[in-house]
PDB file of C-alpha atoms in Angstrom:
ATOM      1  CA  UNK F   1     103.965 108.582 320.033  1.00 53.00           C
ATOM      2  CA  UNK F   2     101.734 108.972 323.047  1.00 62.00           C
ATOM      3  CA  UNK F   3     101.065 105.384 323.082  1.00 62.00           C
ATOM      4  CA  UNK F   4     104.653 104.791 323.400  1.00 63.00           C
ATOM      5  CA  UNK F   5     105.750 107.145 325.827  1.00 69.00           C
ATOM      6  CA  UNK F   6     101.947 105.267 328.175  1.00 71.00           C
ATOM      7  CA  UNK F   7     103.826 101.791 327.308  1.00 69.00           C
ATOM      8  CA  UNK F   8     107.396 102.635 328.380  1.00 70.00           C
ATOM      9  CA  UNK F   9     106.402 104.285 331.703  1.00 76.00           C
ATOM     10  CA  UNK F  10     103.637 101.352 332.503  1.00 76.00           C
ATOM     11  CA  UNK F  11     106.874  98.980 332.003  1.00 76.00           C
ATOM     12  CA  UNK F  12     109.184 101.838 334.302  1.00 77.00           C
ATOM     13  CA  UNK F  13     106.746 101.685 336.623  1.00 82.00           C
ATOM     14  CA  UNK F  14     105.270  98.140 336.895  1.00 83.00           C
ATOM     15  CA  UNK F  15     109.355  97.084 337.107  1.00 83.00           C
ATOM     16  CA  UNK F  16     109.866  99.642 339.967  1.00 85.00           C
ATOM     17  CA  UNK F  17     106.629  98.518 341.912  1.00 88.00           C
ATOM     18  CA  UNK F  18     107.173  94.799 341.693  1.00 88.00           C
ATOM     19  CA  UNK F  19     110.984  95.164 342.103  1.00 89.00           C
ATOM     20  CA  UNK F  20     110.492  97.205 344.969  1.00 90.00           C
ATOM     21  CA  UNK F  21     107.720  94.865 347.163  1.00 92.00           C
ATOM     22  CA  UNK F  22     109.796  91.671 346.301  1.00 91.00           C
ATOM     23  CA  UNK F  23     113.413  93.157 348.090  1.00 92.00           C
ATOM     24  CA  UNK F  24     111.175  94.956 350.648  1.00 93.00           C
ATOM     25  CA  UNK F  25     109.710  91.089 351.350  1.00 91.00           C
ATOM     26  CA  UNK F  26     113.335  89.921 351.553  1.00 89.00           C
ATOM     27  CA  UNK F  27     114.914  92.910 353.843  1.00 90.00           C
ATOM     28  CA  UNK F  28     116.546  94.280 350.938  1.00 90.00           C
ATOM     29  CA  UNK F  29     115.125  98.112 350.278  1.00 90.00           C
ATOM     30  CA  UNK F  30     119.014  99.694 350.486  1.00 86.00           C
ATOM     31  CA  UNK F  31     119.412  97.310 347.229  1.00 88.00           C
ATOM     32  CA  UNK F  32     116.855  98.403 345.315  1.00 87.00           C
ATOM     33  CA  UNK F  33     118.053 101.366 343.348  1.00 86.00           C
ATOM     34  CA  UNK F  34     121.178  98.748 342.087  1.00 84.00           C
ATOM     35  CA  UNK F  35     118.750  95.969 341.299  1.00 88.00           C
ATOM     36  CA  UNK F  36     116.472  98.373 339.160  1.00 83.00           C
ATOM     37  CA  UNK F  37     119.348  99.654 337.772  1.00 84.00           C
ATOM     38  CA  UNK F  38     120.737  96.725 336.414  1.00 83.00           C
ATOM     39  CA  UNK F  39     117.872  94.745 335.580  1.00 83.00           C
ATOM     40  CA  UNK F  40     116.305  98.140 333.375  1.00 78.00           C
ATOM     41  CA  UNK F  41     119.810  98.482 331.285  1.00 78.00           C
ATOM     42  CA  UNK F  42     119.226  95.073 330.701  1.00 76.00           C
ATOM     43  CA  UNK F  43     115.312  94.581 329.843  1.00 75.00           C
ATOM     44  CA  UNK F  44     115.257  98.134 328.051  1.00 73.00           C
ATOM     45  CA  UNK F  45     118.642  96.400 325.674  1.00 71.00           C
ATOM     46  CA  UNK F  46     118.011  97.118 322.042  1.00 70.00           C
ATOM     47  CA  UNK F  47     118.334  92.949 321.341  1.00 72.00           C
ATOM     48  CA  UNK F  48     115.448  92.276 323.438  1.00 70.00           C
ATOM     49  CA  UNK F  49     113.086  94.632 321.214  1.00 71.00           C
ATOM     50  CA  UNK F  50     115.012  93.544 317.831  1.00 71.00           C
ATOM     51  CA  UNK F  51     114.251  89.940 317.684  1.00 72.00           C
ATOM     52  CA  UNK F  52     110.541  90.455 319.315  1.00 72.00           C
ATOM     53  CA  UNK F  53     110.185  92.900 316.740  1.00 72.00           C
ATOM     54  CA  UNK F  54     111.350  90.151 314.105  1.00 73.00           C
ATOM     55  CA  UNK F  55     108.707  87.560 316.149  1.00 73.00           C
ATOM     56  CA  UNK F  56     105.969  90.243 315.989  1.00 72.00           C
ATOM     57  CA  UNK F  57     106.337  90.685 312.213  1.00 71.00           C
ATOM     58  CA  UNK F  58     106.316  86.933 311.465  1.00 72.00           C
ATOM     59  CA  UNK F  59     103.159  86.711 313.553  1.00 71.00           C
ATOM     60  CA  UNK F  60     101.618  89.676 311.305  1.00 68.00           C
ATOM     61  CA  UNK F  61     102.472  88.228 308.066  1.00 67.00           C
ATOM     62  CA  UNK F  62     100.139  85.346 309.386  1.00 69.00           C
ATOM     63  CA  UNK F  63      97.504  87.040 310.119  1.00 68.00           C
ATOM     64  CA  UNK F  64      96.508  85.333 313.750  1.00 71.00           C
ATOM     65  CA  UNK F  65      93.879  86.351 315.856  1.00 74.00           C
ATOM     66  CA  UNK F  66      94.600  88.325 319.090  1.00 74.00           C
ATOM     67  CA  UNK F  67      93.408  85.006 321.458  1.00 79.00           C
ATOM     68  CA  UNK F  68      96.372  83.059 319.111  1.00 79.00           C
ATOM     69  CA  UNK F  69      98.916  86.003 319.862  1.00 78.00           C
ATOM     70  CA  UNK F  70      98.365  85.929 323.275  1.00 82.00           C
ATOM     71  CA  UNK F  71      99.172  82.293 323.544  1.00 84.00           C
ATOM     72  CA  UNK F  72     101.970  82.608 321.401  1.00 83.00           C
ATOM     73  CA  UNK F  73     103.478  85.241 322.955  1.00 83.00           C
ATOM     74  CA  UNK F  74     102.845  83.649 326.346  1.00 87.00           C
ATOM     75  CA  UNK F  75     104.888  80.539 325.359  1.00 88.00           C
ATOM     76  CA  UNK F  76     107.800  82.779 323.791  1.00 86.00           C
ATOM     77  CA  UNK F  77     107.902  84.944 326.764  1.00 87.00           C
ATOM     78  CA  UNK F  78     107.567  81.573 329.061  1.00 91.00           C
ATOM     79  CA  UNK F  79     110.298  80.059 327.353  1.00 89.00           C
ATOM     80  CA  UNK F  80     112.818  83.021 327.413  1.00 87.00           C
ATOM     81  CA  UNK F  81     112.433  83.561 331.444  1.00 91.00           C
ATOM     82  CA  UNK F  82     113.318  79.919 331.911  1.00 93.00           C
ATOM     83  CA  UNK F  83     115.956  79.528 329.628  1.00 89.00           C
ATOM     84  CA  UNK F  84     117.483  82.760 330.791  1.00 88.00           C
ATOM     85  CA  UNK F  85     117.157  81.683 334.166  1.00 93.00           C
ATOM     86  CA  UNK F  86     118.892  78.671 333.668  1.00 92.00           C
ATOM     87  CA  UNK F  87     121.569  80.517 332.148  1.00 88.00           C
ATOM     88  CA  UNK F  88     121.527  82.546 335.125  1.00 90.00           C
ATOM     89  CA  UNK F  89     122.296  79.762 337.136  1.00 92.00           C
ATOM     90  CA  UNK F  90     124.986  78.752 335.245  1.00 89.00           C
ATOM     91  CA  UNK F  91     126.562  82.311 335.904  1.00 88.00           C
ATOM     92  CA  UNK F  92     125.842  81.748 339.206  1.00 91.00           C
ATOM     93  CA  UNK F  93     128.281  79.378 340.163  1.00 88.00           C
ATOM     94  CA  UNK F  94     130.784  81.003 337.495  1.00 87.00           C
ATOM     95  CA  UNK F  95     130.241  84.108 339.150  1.00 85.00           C
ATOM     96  CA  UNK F  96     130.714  82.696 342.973  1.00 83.00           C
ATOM     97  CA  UNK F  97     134.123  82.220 342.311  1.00 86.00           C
ATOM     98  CA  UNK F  98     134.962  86.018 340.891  1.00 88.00           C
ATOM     99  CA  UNK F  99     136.107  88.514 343.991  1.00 90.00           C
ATOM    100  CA  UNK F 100     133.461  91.531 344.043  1.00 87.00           C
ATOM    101  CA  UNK F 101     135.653  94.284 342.161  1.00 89.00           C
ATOM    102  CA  UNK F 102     135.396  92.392 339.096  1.00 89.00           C
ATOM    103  CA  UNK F 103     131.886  92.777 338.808  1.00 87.00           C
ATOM    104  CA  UNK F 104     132.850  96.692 338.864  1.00 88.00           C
ATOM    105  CA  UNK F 105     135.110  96.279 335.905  1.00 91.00           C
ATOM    106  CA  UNK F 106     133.210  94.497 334.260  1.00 89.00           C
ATOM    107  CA  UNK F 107     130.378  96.769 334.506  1.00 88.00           C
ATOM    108  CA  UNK F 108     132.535  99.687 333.294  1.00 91.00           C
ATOM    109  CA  UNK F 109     133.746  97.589 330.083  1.00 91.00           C
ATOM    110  CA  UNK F 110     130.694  96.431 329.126  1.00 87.00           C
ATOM    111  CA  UNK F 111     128.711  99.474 329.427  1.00 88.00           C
ATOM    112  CA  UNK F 112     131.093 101.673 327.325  1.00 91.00           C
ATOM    113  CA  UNK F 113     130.816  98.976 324.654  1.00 87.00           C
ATOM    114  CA  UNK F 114     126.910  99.431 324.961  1.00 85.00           C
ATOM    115  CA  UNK F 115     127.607 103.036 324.251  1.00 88.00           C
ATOM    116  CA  UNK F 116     129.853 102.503 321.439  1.00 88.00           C
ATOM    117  CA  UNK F 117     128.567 100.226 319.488  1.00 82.00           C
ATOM    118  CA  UNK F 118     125.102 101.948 319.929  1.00 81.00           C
ATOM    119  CA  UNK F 119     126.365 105.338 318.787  1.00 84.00           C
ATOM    120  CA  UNK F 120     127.678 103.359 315.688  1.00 81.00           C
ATOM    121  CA  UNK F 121     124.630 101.645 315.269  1.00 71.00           C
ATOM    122  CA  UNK F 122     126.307  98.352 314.965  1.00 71.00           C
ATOM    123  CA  UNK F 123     124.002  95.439 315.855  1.00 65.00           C
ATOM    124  CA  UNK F 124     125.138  93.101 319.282  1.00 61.00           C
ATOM    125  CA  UNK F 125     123.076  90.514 318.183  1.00 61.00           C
ATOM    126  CA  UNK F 126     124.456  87.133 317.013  1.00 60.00           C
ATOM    127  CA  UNK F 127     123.478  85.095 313.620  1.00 60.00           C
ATOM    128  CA  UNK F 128     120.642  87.430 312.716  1.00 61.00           C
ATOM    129  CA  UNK F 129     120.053  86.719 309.547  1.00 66.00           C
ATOM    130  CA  UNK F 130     120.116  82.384 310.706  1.00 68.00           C
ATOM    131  CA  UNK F 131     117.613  83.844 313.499  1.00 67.00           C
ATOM    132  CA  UNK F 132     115.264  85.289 311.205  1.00 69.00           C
ATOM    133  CA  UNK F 133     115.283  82.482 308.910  1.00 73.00           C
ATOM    134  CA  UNK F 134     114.386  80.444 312.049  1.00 72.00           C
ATOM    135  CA  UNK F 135     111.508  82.972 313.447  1.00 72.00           C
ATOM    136  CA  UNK F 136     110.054  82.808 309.836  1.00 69.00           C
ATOM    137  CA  UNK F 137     109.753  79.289 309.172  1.00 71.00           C
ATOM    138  CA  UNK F 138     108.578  78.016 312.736  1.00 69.00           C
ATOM    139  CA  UNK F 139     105.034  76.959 312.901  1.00 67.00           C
ATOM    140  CA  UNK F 140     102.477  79.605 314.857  1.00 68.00           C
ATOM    141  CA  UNK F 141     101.929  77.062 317.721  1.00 76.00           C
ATOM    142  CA  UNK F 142     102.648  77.130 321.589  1.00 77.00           C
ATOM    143  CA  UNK F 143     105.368  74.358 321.517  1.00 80.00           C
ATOM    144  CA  UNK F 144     107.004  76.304 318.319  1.00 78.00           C
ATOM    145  CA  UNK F 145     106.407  79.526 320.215  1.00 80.00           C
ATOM    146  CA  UNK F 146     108.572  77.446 323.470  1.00 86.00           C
ATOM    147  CA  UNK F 147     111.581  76.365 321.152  1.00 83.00           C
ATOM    148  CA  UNK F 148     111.534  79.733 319.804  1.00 80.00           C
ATOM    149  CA  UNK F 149     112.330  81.273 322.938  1.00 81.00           C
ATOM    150  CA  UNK F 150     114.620  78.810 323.852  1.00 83.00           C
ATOM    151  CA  UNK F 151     116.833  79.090 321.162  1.00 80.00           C
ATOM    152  CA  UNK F 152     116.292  83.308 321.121  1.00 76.00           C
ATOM    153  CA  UNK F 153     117.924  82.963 324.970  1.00 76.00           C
ATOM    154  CA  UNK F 154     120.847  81.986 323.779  1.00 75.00           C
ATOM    155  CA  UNK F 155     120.933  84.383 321.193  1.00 71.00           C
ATOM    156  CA  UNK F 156     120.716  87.285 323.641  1.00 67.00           C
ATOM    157  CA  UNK F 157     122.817  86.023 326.308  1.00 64.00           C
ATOM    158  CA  UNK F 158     126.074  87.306 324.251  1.00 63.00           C
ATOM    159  CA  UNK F 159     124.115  91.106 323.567  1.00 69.00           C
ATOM    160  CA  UNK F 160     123.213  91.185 327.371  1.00 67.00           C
ATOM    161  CA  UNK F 161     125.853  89.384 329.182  1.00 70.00           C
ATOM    162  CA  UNK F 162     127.542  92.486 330.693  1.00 76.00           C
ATOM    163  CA  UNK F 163     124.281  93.104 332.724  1.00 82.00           C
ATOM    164  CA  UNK F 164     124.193  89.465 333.777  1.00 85.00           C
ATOM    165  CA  UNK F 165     127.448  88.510 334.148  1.00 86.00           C
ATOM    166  CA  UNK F 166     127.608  91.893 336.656  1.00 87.00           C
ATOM    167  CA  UNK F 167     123.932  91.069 338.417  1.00 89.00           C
ATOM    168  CA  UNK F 168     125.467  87.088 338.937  1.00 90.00           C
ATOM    169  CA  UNK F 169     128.863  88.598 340.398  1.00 89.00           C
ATOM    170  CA  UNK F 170     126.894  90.589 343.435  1.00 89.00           C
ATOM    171  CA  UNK F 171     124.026  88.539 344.081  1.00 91.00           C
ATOM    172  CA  UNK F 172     126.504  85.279 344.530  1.00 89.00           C
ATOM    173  CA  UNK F 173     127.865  86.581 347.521  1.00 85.00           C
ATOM    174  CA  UNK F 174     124.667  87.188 349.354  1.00 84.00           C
ATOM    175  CA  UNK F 175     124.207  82.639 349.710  1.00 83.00           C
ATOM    176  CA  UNK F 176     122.677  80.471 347.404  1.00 86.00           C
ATOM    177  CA  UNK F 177     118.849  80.485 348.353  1.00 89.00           C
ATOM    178  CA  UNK F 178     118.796  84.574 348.256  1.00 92.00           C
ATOM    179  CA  UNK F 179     120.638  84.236 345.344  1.00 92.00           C
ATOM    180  CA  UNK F 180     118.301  81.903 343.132  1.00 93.00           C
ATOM    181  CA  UNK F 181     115.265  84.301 344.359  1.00 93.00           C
ATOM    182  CA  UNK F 182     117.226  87.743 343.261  1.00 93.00           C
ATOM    183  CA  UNK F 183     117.805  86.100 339.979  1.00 93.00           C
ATOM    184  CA  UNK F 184     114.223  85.004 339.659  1.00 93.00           C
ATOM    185  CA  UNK F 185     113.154  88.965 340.414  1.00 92.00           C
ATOM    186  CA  UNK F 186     115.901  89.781 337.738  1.00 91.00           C
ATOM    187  CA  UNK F 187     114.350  88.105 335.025  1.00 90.00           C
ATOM    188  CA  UNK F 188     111.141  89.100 335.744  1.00 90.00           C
ATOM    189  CA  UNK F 189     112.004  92.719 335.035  1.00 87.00           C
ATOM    190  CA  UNK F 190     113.692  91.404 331.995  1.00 85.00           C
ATOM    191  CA  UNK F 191     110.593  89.784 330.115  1.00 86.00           C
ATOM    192  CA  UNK F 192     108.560  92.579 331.222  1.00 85.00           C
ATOM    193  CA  UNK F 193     108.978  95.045 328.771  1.00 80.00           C
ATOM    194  CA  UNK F 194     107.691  91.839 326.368  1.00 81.00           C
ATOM    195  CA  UNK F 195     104.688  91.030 328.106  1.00 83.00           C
ATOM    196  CA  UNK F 196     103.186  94.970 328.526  1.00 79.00           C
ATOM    197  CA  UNK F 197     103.812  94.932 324.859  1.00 77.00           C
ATOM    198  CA  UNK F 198     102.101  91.707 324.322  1.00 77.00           C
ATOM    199  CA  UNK F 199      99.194  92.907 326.886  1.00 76.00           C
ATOM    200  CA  UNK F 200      99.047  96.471 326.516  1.00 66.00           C
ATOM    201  CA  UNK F 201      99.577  96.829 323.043  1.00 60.00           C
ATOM    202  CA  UNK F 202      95.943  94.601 322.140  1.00 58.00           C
ATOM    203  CA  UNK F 203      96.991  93.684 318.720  1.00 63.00           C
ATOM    204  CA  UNK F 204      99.971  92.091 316.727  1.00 65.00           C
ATOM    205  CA  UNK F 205      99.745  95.865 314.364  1.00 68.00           C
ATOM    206  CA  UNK F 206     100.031  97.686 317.264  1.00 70.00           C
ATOM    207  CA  UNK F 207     102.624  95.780 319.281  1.00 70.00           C
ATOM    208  CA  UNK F 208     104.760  95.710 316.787  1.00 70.00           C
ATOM    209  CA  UNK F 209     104.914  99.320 316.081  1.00 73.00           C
ATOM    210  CA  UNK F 210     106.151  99.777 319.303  1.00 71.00           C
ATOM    211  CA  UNK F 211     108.594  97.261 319.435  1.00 72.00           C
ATOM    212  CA  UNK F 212     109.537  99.081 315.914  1.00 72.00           C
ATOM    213  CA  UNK F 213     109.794 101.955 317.460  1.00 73.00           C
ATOM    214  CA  UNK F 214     112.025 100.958 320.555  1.00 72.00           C
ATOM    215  CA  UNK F 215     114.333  99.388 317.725  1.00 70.00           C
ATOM    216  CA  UNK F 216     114.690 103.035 315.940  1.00 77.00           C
ATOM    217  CA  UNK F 217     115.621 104.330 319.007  1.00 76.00           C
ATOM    218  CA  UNK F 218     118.301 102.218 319.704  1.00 78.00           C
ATOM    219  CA  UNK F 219     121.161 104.548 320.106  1.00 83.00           C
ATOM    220  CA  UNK F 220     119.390 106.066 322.699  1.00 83.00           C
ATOM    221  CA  UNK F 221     118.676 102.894 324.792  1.00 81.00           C
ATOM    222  CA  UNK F 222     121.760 101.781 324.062  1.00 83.00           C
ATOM    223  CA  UNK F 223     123.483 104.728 325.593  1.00 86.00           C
ATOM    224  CA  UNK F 224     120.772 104.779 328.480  1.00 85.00           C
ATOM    225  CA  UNK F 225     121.646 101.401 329.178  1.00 83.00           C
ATOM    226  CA  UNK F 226     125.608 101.775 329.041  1.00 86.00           C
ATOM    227  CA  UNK F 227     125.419 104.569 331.138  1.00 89.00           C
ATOM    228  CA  UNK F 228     123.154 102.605 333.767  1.00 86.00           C
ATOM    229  CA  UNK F 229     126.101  99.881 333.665  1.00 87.00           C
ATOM    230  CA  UNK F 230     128.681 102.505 334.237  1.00 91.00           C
ATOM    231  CA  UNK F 231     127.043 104.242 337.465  1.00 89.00           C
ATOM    232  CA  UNK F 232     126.754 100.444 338.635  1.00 88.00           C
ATOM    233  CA  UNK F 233     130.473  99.687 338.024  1.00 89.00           C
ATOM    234  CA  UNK F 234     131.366 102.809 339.859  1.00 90.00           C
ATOM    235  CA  UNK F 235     128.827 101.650 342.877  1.00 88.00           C
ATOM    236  CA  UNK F 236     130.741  98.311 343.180  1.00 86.00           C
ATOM    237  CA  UNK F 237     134.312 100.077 343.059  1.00 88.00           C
ATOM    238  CA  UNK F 238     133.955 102.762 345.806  1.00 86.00           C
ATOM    239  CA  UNK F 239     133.087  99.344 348.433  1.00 74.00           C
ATOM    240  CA  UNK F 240     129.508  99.057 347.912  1.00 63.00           C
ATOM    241  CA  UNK F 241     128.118  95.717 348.290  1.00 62.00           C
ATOM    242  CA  UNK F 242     125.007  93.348 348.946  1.00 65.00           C
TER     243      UNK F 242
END
């Protein structure tokens, strides 16, 4: 438990600090308390933990050495913040076109559905069982580690899109170069919680307890993270903007 409680507040912490220097860099400190906001409900989203969990336990079963996780885990994690950026891109220009208050209501719909379906303990994530079969069978190497993550991005995009969608919506009125950099700071907080597990953890046993252990606490970081959504929504509807 202790080692938990040291992981989650080295990732609270190491997203706050980076978070923090980048939009004091760019002349954005009034933002930051949004930007944390919405990047945590997203990182901290039960999907993220489930399928690393399911990556973690395929990696166990194996029985690779911690130099051959570290790799690994290094091309997974590579391959999710470029395919997520990409998809973030995407939303960009989707997003441009969307007046502000939208983002609000969108933030306000999605994060009650966060709450809900985490109080009923229904999974968000998308052809499971098809992903598993897929984690299970790839080959323990960095370019099956890559197209793992590749095809995991578009697996979480549907169980995380209220954050994104929300994030795209505000940072698209701000101009396009400010805009591609915000979105590259977003999805840095949102591997993060995978790498201080991958790094901080030491071994594939121990890493995937606590990825375990984020995934049996799900209700609770799903309500955390619907809640986060909610106060952003309200932000966005009483004239608050970038």
């Amino acid at each position: 438990m202790r080692s938990e409680v040291k992981a989650l507040a080295i990732i609270l912490l190491t997203s706050f600090g980076i978070s923090s220097l980048a939009l004091w860099a760019l002349g954005l400190t009034h933002f930051i308390p949004q930007f944390f906001t919405l990047a945590m409900s997203d990182s901290i989203n039960p999907c993220t933990f489930v399928i690393y969990t399911m990556l973690l336990i395929a990696l166990s079963v194996r029985e690779i050495s911690r130099r051959r996780l570290y790799i690994i885990g290094a091309s997974f994690i590579t391959a999710v913040y470029i395919s997520y950026y990409l998809l973030g891109v995407g939303l960009l220009y989707f997003a441009g076109r969307l007046p502000l208050w939208v983002a609000g209501v969108a933030a306000i719909i999605f994060g009650l559905y966060t709450i809900v379906t985490g109080l009923m303990e229904k999974s968000r994530v998308f052809g499971k069982s098809g992903l598993r079969k897929k984690i299970f069978s790839s080959d323990a190497t960095l370019l099956g580690a890559f197209t793992l993550g590749v095809i995991v991005s578009t697996t979480l995009l549907p169980c995380s899109a209220g954050s994104y969608l929300v994030y795209a919506i505000i940072i698209s009125k701000s101009g396009k170069t400010l805009a591609f950099l915000l979105l590259a700071l977003y999805n840095l907080v949102f591997v993060l919680p995978l790498v201080v597990i991958l790094l901080a953890m030491g071994s594939v046993t121990e890493s995937k307890h606590f990825s375990q252990a984020m995934v049996r606490h799900s209700r609770e970081l799903s309500v955390i993270a619907g809640i986060l959504l909610i106060a952003i929504g309200i932000w966005v509807l009483t004239g608050a903007s970038l």
